[in-house]
XYZ file of C-alpha atoms in Angstrom:
659
model
C 103.656 125.936 122.592
C 105.006 122.876 120.353
C 108.368 122.856 122.410
C 110.941 120.915 120.795
C 108.660 118.934 119.136
C 108.095 120.350 115.476
C 104.290 119.573 112.888
C 106.275 116.652 111.480
C 108.238 115.062 114.662
C 104.504 115.295 116.038
C 102.568 113.518 113.741
C 105.350 110.540 114.071
C 105.012 111.064 118.014
C 101.592 110.426 117.851
C 102.136 107.070 115.790
C 103.803 104.781 117.073
C 103.941 102.525 114.339
C 103.916 105.337 111.746
C 106.748 107.547 110.296
C 108.213 108.970 107.858
C 111.040 107.615 107.463
C 113.863 105.903 109.512
C 116.620 108.473 108.168
C 117.197 111.875 108.647
C 118.093 112.506 105.237
C 114.729 111.044 104.298
C 112.779 112.525 106.665
C 114.421 115.549 105.699
C 112.938 115.228 102.559
C 109.520 114.449 103.234
C 109.755 117.546 105.541
C 110.490 119.945 103.357
C 108.001 118.637 100.225
C 105.052 117.794 102.552
C 105.430 118.713 105.836
C 102.115 118.651 107.288
C 100.306 115.057 105.995
C 101.263 111.754 107.298
C 102.987 109.579 104.975
C 101.777 106.493 104.143
C 101.931 103.807 106.923
C 106.273 102.767 107.447
C 106.791 101.294 110.619
C 109.475 101.553 112.551
C 111.072 99.285 115.980
C 110.970 102.343 118.008
C 107.486 102.276 119.648
C 107.687 106.461 119.632
C 109.116 106.705 116.207
C 111.771 109.105 116.691
C 113.703 110.452 113.223
C 117.020 107.972 114.196
C 119.062 110.865 115.181
C 117.447 111.626 117.740
C 116.129 108.969 119.472
C 118.016 107.756 123.191
C 117.394 104.389 121.489
C 120.199 103.373 119.646
C 118.610 102.078 115.710
C 120.732 100.861 113.069
C 119.680 101.229 109.668
C 120.527 99.652 106.570
C 118.894 102.015 104.036
C 117.232 100.950 100.304
C 120.507 101.891 98.874
C 122.022 99.288 100.404
C 119.186 96.902 100.104
C 119.073 96.942 96.488
C 122.895 96.218 96.321
C 122.566 92.642 98.647
C 119.403 91.954 96.508
C 121.688 92.071 93.430
C 123.802 89.405 96.002
C 121.086 87.155 96.689
C 117.652 87.940 95.491
C 115.898 85.813 96.831
C 116.661 86.175 100.433
C 117.566 88.069 103.635
C 120.674 86.512 104.267
C 123.546 88.254 103.057
C 121.435 91.779 103.583
C 122.138 91.748 107.323
C 125.333 89.506 107.421
C 127.016 92.316 106.444
C 126.105 94.767 109.471
C 128.640 95.500 112.124
C 127.738 93.036 115.333
C 125.443 91.578 113.011
C 125.907 87.294 112.455
C 124.452 84.831 110.603
C 124.603 81.415 111.734
C 124.322 78.661 109.587
C 122.343 75.987 111.570
C 121.905 73.308 109.334
C 124.517 71.046 107.363
C 121.850 69.151 105.483
C 119.304 72.012 104.822
C 121.039 75.094 104.986
C 119.129 76.768 107.628
C 120.306 79.935 109.522
C 119.771 81.937 112.253
C 120.956 85.268 113.193
C 123.043 86.555 116.288
C 123.405 90.122 117.446
C 126.448 90.846 119.432
C 126.762 87.234 119.800
C 123.382 86.264 121.904
C 121.668 83.110 120.463
C 120.164 83.137 117.584
C 116.987 82.343 118.989
C 116.992 85.871 121.030
C 116.298 87.969 117.296
C 113.256 88.607 116.905
C 112.124 89.286 113.469
C 109.379 91.565 112.295
C 107.978 92.243 109.101
C 106.487 96.623 109.374
C 106.539 96.074 113.536
C 104.375 93.019 112.806
C 105.667 89.166 114.575
C 103.966 88.147 110.823
C 106.939 85.282 110.557
C 106.042 83.686 114.351
C 107.577 84.341 117.735
C 110.493 82.160 117.360
C 111.272 82.457 113.668
C 113.160 79.216 112.247
C 116.349 79.102 110.936
C 114.856 77.968 107.405
C 112.588 81.074 108.402
C 114.999 83.430 107.573
C 116.277 81.825 104.201
C 112.226 82.210 103.080
C 111.812 86.227 102.917
C 113.031 88.295 100.035
C 114.096 91.509 99.946
C 112.243 92.418 97.040
C 109.870 94.735 98.450
C 112.042 95.934 101.595
C 112.254 100.190 101.567
C 114.661 99.937 105.428
C 116.141 97.802 108.064
C 116.256 98.554 111.309
C 117.721 96.915 114.050
C 118.098 97.708 118.082
C 120.592 95.382 119.638
C 120.614 94.199 123.557
C 117.586 93.182 124.889
C 114.371 95.001 123.765
C 111.900 92.537 125.764
C 110.475 96.084 126.953
C 108.778 96.518 123.267
C 108.488 93.506 122.413
C 108.259 90.823 125.494
C 110.197 87.437 125.144
C 111.190 86.660 121.790
C 112.998 89.979 121.655
C 115.680 88.595 124.420
C 118.470 89.571 122.417
C 116.871 92.477 119.563
C 114.759 93.141 117.204
C 115.204 93.128 113.396
C 112.172 95.316 111.494
C 112.205 94.477 107.597
C 110.206 97.666 106.263
C 108.135 97.288 103.608
C 108.416 99.988 100.364
C 104.959 102.003 100.605
C 103.444 103.294 97.367
C 104.096 106.585 95.678
C 101.298 108.558 93.923
C 101.939 106.138 90.427
C 101.818 103.183 89.216
C 105.517 101.440 90.243
C 106.978 98.224 89.801
C 109.907 96.279 88.813
C 111.166 92.347 87.932
C 114.273 91.450 88.706
C 115.681 87.834 87.395
C 118.881 86.172 88.713
C 120.856 83.083 87.860
C 124.182 81.251 89.779
C 127.032 79.292 88.825
C 125.763 76.671 91.170
C 122.240 75.954 89.556
C 120.359 78.650 90.805
C 117.427 80.705 90.100
C 114.845 83.268 91.309
C 111.952 85.501 89.886
C 110.471 88.536 92.024
C 108.280 91.232 91.386
C 107.172 94.401 93.147
C 103.929 96.162 91.972
C 102.916 98.965 93.358
C 100.059 102.033 92.741
C 97.276 103.881 94.194
C 93.648 102.229 93.844
C 92.583 105.865 94.389
C 92.271 108.766 96.390
C 92.632 106.919 99.714
C 93.479 103.721 99.397
C 96.838 102.001 97.385
C 98.307 98.937 97.137
C 101.464 96.516 96.039
C 101.693 92.814 96.164
C 105.248 91.049 96.293
C 105.856 87.681 94.536
C 108.514 85.200 93.980
C 109.308 81.509 92.575
C 113.066 80.363 93.091
C 114.778 77.363 92.854
C 118.514 75.820 93.519
C 119.657 72.225 92.316
C 121.755 70.006 94.677
C 124.955 70.544 94.946
C 127.512 68.085 96.474
C 130.825 69.889 95.735
C 133.752 67.650 97.545
C 131.993 64.268 96.320
C 131.340 62.320 99.435
C 127.634 61.761 99.110
C 126.778 63.978 101.374
C 124.753 67.437 99.694
C 126.776 70.301 100.473
C 123.969 72.338 99.144
C 120.484 71.786 99.657
C 118.105 71.794 96.812
C 114.992 73.230 97.076
C 111.754 75.490 95.180
C 109.771 77.721 96.787
C 107.446 80.106 96.075
C 105.815 83.469 97.536
C 103.329 86.470 97.870
C 102.515 89.072 99.544
C 99.744 92.010 98.844
C 99.413 94.849 101.364
C 96.559 97.149 101.468
C 96.869 101.238 102.376
C 94.274 103.188 103.542
C 93.688 106.587 104.317
C 90.753 108.872 105.668
C 90.245 112.260 105.289
C 90.294 112.523 109.596
C 93.555 111.475 109.381
C 92.654 107.542 110.047
C 95.532 105.053 108.824
C 94.691 101.419 107.731
C 97.447 99.077 106.739
C 96.551 95.056 105.744
C 98.840 92.713 105.026
C 98.815 88.927 103.726
C 101.692 86.747 102.994
C 102.170 83.148 101.590
C 104.750 81.067 100.719
C 105.187 77.113 99.798
C 108.825 75.492 100.035
C 110.099 71.812 99.741
C 113.929 71.606 100.861
C 116.254 68.218 100.491
C 119.610 67.709 101.433
C 121.186 64.765 103.236
C 122.948 62.058 101.360
C 122.810 62.152 97.572
C 120.670 59.531 95.810
C 122.680 56.161 95.641
C 124.869 57.599 98.738
C 125.186 55.792 101.967
C 126.997 57.308 105.202
C 129.546 55.476 107.534
C 126.849 53.043 109.058
C 125.622 51.536 105.514
C 122.428 53.464 105.416
C 120.982 56.679 103.097
C 120.018 59.629 105.171
C 118.049 61.926 103.199
C 116.942 64.949 104.994
C 113.973 67.304 104.399
C 111.164 70.066 104.916
C 107.849 70.522 102.970
C 106.811 74.073 104.604
C 103.477 75.928 104.215
C 103.580 79.215 105.691
C 100.584 81.800 105.626
C 100.619 85.322 107.207
C 97.651 88.643 108.195
C 98.325 91.674 109.580
C 96.926 94.463 110.495
C 97.988 98.180 111.700
C 95.114 100.704 112.499
C 95.712 104.036 113.637
C 93.379 106.924 114.655
C 93.892 110.379 116.237
C 92.183 111.300 119.243
C 92.177 114.982 119.827
C 95.127 117.183 119.383
C 97.762 115.116 121.560
C 96.352 111.918 121.571
C 96.444 108.775 119.451
C 95.347 105.811 119.459
C 97.255 102.152 117.339
C 95.691 98.665 117.381
C 97.446 95.605 115.637
C 97.072 92.308 115.377
C 98.966 89.666 113.717
C 98.130 85.585 112.988
C 100.735 83.179 111.250
C 100.291 79.704 110.984
C 103.244 77.283 109.145
C 102.815 73.682 108.746
C 106.207 71.525 108.482
C 106.569 68.122 106.870
C 110.096 67.130 107.867
C 111.757 64.019 107.161
C 115.601 62.576 109.193
C 116.068 59.421 107.497
C 113.577 57.221 108.271
C 111.932 59.132 110.844
C 108.612 61.218 109.507
C 107.770 64.242 111.395
C 105.220 66.618 111.338
C 103.983 69.709 112.747
C 102.444 72.939 112.536
C 103.690 76.578 114.398
C 100.518 79.206 115.082
C 101.545 82.352 116.319
C 98.989 85.182 117.276
C 99.319 89.233 118.387
C 96.716 91.530 119.451
C 98.374 95.208 120.895
C 96.420 98.498 121.615
C 98.346 101.030 122.544
C 97.983 105.204 123.554
C 100.241 107.631 122.994
C 100.836 111.523 123.135
C 103.035 114.305 124.112
C 103.616 118.066 126.012
C 106.298 120.132 125.005
C 109.783 118.027 125.778
C 108.168 114.718 126.791
C 106.065 111.486 124.428
C 104.620 108.901 126.207
C 102.777 105.915 125.358
C 101.037 103.089 127.522
C 99.462 99.653 126.267
C 98.203 96.102 126.070
C 99.357 93.103 124.609
C 98.425 89.028 123.749
C 100.625 87.500 122.682
C 99.701 83.161 122.000
C 102.472 81.022 120.164
C 101.497 77.206 120.104
C 103.189 74.245 118.959
C 101.624 70.638 118.175
C 103.578 67.588 116.680
C 101.671 64.559 115.401
C 104.365 62.311 116.189
C 105.974 63.620 118.881
C 103.043 65.346 121.749
C 104.932 65.275 124.379
C 106.800 68.551 123.148
C 103.075 70.347 122.400
C 103.176 74.019 124.050
C 100.614 76.566 124.038
C 101.909 80.372 125.369
C 99.849 82.613 126.177
C 100.952 85.799 127.626
C 99.582 88.992 127.951
C 101.586 92.183 128.806
C 100.899 95.454 129.472
C 104.292 98.461 128.279
C 105.059 101.818 128.865
C 108.093 104.233 127.527
C 108.118 108.056 127.726
C 111.222 109.836 125.645
C 112.173 113.018 127.570
C 113.968 115.769 126.395
C 115.896 117.585 129.060
C 117.640 119.966 126.688
C 118.934 120.414 122.882
C 121.670 117.890 123.507
C 120.608 115.462 125.959
C 117.916 112.717 126.028
C 116.182 109.810 127.437
C 114.041 106.759 126.985
C 112.436 104.800 129.279
C 110.734 101.983 128.824
C 108.927 98.927 130.760
C 106.725 95.813 130.586
C 105.095 93.938 132.528
C 104.599 89.859 130.668
C 102.448 87.613 132.397
C 103.179 84.493 131.110
C 101.099 80.907 131.537
C 104.282 79.030 131.542
C 107.149 81.062 133.176
C 104.617 83.233 135.328
C 105.370 87.081 136.116
C 108.850 88.405 133.765
C 109.392 92.071 134.297
C 111.846 93.566 131.500
C 112.713 97.560 131.807
C 115.414 99.440 129.411
C 116.610 102.703 129.797
C 118.528 104.446 126.073
C 120.076 107.696 127.404
C 121.449 110.270 124.287
C 124.282 112.915 124.547
C 124.588 115.245 121.394
C 127.318 117.681 121.984
C 128.271 119.303 117.796
C 129.179 116.522 115.795
C 129.243 114.201 118.732
C 126.214 111.268 119.727
C 127.004 109.280 122.461
C 124.239 106.739 123.939
C 124.099 104.737 126.616
C 121.421 101.723 127.038
C 120.769 98.898 130.102
C 117.918 96.653 129.106
C 116.898 93.226 131.261
C 114.747 90.467 129.116
C 113.412 86.909 129.215
C 112.937 84.172 127.242
C 110.907 80.843 127.512
C 111.958 78.033 126.826
C 111.094 75.492 123.302
C 112.305 72.376 122.376
C 113.944 74.481 118.889
C 117.729 75.268 120.214
C 119.603 75.076 117.521
C 121.355 71.607 118.665
C 117.585 70.017 117.597
C 115.862 71.771 114.416
C 118.757 70.444 112.572
C 117.556 66.680 113.929
C 114.034 66.579 115.333
C 112.728 65.299 118.242
C 113.221 61.696 118.059
C 115.949 60.994 120.498
C 115.005 64.272 122.759
C 113.684 63.697 125.752
C 110.354 65.602 127.520
C 110.977 69.341 128.606
C 111.414 68.913 132.619
C 111.335 71.427 135.221
C 113.125 73.951 133.040
C 113.604 78.137 133.393
C 113.343 80.875 131.798
C 116.143 82.390 129.779
C 117.146 86.136 131.260
C 119.911 88.444 130.052
C 120.934 91.761 131.291
C 122.564 93.486 128.470
C 124.616 97.514 127.814
C 126.082 99.431 125.548
C 127.582 102.803 125.389
C 127.969 104.596 121.736
C 129.984 106.704 120.688
C 130.200 108.363 117.213
C 131.246 111.320 115.438
C 129.912 112.354 112.066
C 131.616 115.781 110.052
C 130.870 116.414 106.634
C 131.505 112.713 104.725
C 132.896 110.946 107.555
C 131.452 108.647 110.566
C 132.914 107.225 112.814
C 131.292 105.317 115.937
C 132.818 102.750 118.674
C 130.427 100.689 120.555
C 130.686 98.939 124.115
C 128.687 95.978 124.719
C 128.267 93.327 127.617
C 125.388 90.698 127.740
C 124.817 87.809 130.179
C 122.749 85.389 130.051
C 121.389 83.007 133.322
C 119.739 80.101 132.628
C 120.741 79.730 128.751
C 118.953 76.187 127.497
C 121.331 73.777 126.387
C 121.783 70.051 124.934
C 122.898 67.415 126.963
C 123.753 63.329 126.599
C 122.085 61.368 128.619
C 123.876 58.416 130.446
C 123.386 55.341 128.773
C 123.752 53.488 131.740
C 119.914 55.719 132.893
C 117.153 53.364 132.649
C 114.661 56.013 133.244
C 114.914 57.315 129.401
C 114.410 55.498 126.293
C 115.937 58.636 124.213
C 119.820 59.725 123.952
C 119.536 63.327 124.267
C 118.052 66.084 126.848
C 117.426 69.808 127.552
C 118.654 71.523 130.634
C 119.369 75.170 132.030
C 122.914 75.902 132.284
C 124.430 75.749 135.521
C 126.616 78.823 135.248
C 125.613 82.371 132.884
C 126.776 82.780 129.800
C 129.211 86.646 129.494
C 129.986 88.178 126.239
C 132.010 91.499 126.650
C 133.349 93.281 123.425
C 133.130 96.047 120.707
C 132.430 97.596 117.624
C 134.684 99.879 115.460
C 132.514 101.417 112.614
C 134.249 103.891 109.806
C 133.057 105.469 106.885
C 133.683 108.226 104.297
C 131.444 109.174 101.119
C 133.619 111.117 98.648
C 131.590 112.784 95.626
C 130.097 108.900 94.715
C 132.877 106.375 96.085
C 131.233 104.852 99.240
C 134.117 103.305 101.996
C 132.754 101.286 104.900
C 135.470 99.640 107.179
C 134.008 97.606 110.802
C 135.683 95.555 113.088
C 134.509 93.274 115.949
C 136.063 92.020 118.411
C 134.024 89.562 121.647
C 134.884 87.981 124.573
C 132.455 84.861 124.952
C 132.631 82.468 127.637
C 130.336 80.022 129.628
C 131.277 77.394 132.535
C 133.581 74.600 131.712
C 132.402 70.843 130.726
C 134.326 69.998 133.886
C 132.029 72.598 135.738
C 135.240 74.653 136.684
C 137.058 77.501 134.748
C 135.685 79.178 131.313
C 135.255 78.043 128.027
C 134.844 80.273 124.900
C 131.309 79.910 123.220
C 131.080 78.098 120.190
C 131.173 79.184 117.012
C 131.460 83.734 117.707
C 134.639 84.709 116.506
C 136.594 86.950 119.007
C 138.228 88.830 115.918
C 136.590 89.927 112.752
C 136.173 92.800 110.633
C 135.194 94.147 106.924
C 135.216 96.517 104.017
C 133.756 97.738 100.942
C 134.336 99.962 98.316
C 131.400 101.148 96.507
C 131.542 103.232 93.403
C 128.071 104.709 92.338
C 126.273 106.932 90.003
C 122.825 106.343 90.134
C 121.274 105.571 86.977
C 124.499 104.722 85.251
C 126.897 102.390 86.732
C 127.837 100.372 90.188
C 131.513 99.088 90.916
C 131.886 97.448 94.392
C 133.893 95.919 95.675
C 133.929 93.609 99.445
C 136.508 92.059 101.685
C 135.055 90.176 105.212
C 137.447 88.119 107.599
C 136.421 85.815 110.084
C 138.644 84.715 112.632
C 139.418 81.523 114.538
C 136.506 79.740 116.158
C 135.901 77.373 119.446
C 134.528 74.301 118.217
C 132.533 71.501 119.726
C 131.618 67.892 118.922
C 134.053 68.340 116.099
C 136.252 64.695 115.848
C 138.129 66.945 113.856
C 139.515 69.965 115.472
C 138.822 72.410 118.231
C 139.764 75.879 116.794
C 138.245 76.727 112.777
C 140.817 78.311 111.031
C 140.470 82.069 110.149
C 139.286 82.717 106.841
C 138.599 85.712 104.140
C 135.692 85.807 101.981
C 135.621 88.117 98.956
C 132.982 89.853 96.622
C 133.051 91.724 93.689
C 129.816 93.211 91.995
C 129.292 95.230 88.609
C 125.994 96.331 87.246
C 125.042 99.246 84.044
C 122.033 101.073 83.964
C 120.474 101.518 80.664
C 117.189 104.127 81.060
C 114.856 101.246 83.313
C 117.227 98.144 82.595
C 119.843 97.179 84.996
C 122.531 94.700 83.679
C 124.217 92.847 86.852
C 126.559 90.337 87.833
C 128.179 89.045 91.037
C 130.698 87.252 92.426
C 131.095 85.874 95.850
C 133.615 84.306 98.078
C 136.545 85.120 95.117
C 139.112 82.585 97.196
C 136.849 79.859 96.937
C 136.522 79.217 100.737
C 134.877 75.970 101.657
C 135.583 74.089 104.740
C 135.127 70.765 103.182
C 138.508 70.990 101.293
C 140.308 70.810 104.887
C 137.886 67.881 105.795
C 134.717 66.549 105.620
C 131.365 67.512 107.493
C 130.828 64.075 107.921
C 130.763 62.577 111.379
C 132.246 58.411 111.513
C 129.654 57.758 113.690
C 126.097 59.026 114.663
C 125.829 61.745 117.026
C 123.435 61.316 120.184
C 121.524 64.114 119.412
C 120.820 62.275 115.932
C 122.963 64.565 113.464
C 125.500 62.983 110.860
C 127.405 66.603 110.102
C 129.589 68.918 112.252
C 128.171 72.707 112.208
C 129.431 74.487 109.548
C 132.560 77.404 111.084
C 133.336 78.685 107.273
C 131.235 78.186 104.001
C 130.598 75.169 102.461
C 129.250 77.203 98.893
C 132.757 78.128 97.193
C 132.968 80.266 94.203
C 129.757 81.397 93.061
C 128.777 83.698 90.064
C 125.335 84.775 89.680
C 124.166 87.471 87.209
C 120.798 88.899 85.785
C 118.730 91.354 84.794
C 116.657 94.430 86.549
C 113.860 95.921 85.278
C 111.616 98.934 86.576
C 108.561 100.461 84.951
C 106.175 103.526 86.335
C 107.058 106.420 88.351
């Protein structure tokens, strides 16, 4: 007796890294056409691979249709793709180079684990520039788990997980080429090709070339848009044996030269030029092997390796370094009637080596043991309990639990979750990633950053209407932050150091979401309220976290007839934000971002044009990004709280071929 799990669901449950799809509608399609055959590997963020509507762990989905729309707006990277999801904020961390990270429910970007097909191919801590080096060309879905996911993925997932799921080859040759150009002298060429090789093996390859010319939009001698040239390539191989074993292999390479700072011949208030550049080389590889052992047991083995080399220039300072990251993991899963379970072991390694500042070198080695149990108490109630113990080489034993509960009465879906996790500090907090290590004192006596997160999510779905509200809360202890060293301190020749905050950061908020579909028209509205505070600088009272708007909202209307046309309009509101280290103001201004997208498809060829920032919002219209004098950390700019690219139009052509 199979209990509540159908044959198809069992195939998913037995393979923690394999599922039919991330959405109910996709799953139904696969179920209808091929009930007994496991799909080619498609990794999900939930360890036990449940269908998203049945999982107690809330997993938000950016589906393939949305990905295709966002790829027309920003073919070169995934920043716009994830930025327009409720509770997700892409925060610019480098006004010189344009770097950005992803904040989930206002938690710091360094707490977000970025995965590719369930593997940390971009490292345990994805750098802010790294986010801008990932094209969306080959994505099928994106899954987002908000709140502590350390119980599933270790310390790098303290704030949540974003899992980029690649397209899998069909039974016939297929592919596409996209050409794009922008009004700010940017160009993109991306391509995707997938094909079966024989009955057991299929393969895909994604490649891209991207270029952006430097832009000084306010003519102050400081580049508002950095110049870069980048090339990427990623082949993937899929193998499935007659016995049901599956193997997935991938390899990636990326090369980029990026330069910002002062324009040639220009100087800063101290009379000197300040060139800021970063040359990046990244190679990575990963595999997932899955084998059924008997009727109810499944073995899963996965691993990845990544090396990223950087050559930095910060004015007159050169810094060369390498980041290495490794993962090896094995798990066994199974089921019995209404219960699915998983037990696994993992070994993670993160290493940083600086040629110029070896005092910051570290090598974290983290063996771990994790488990998960999903239980269906009835047709309406289920729960998921996961826990992980990591033995960190620097910060000792860390225990990370998470519990999620699902209640589904008729058209309602109610979820609750509670989790705890940790993060191992590194020198690369937001304030340092943009200025380098030359002025930073060596790390000393730091404690691991810890967070407790909780949320309640209530959704109502009927016919073409979906509405939901989410209440969330996070308490973060030992937050690492930058502190200016007293100039009278003769014990150090450095200007700044990283310390643990004396009190916890507290984040409380609510998300509202409304989706409505009428024939070919989709309407989405969202609102996010956030109350995020930390202890005041004076040691008493509380003050808002910087760059965290209390109010933000968005609305998107899209009219699409597949194979014919697409027209979309979007409007996003960002409220005022508390600012730190800005001599011009203590609070930002609120602003709107408006965009308009159009596409016409004739046969296999699509022509598109996209207009972004229709109101031409630009922070440098109000005041300069440049500081009157260099900050002790080495920085020459304020934070970016608005936009710095102005009104931009991009247009291009997408050619599809094959199946």
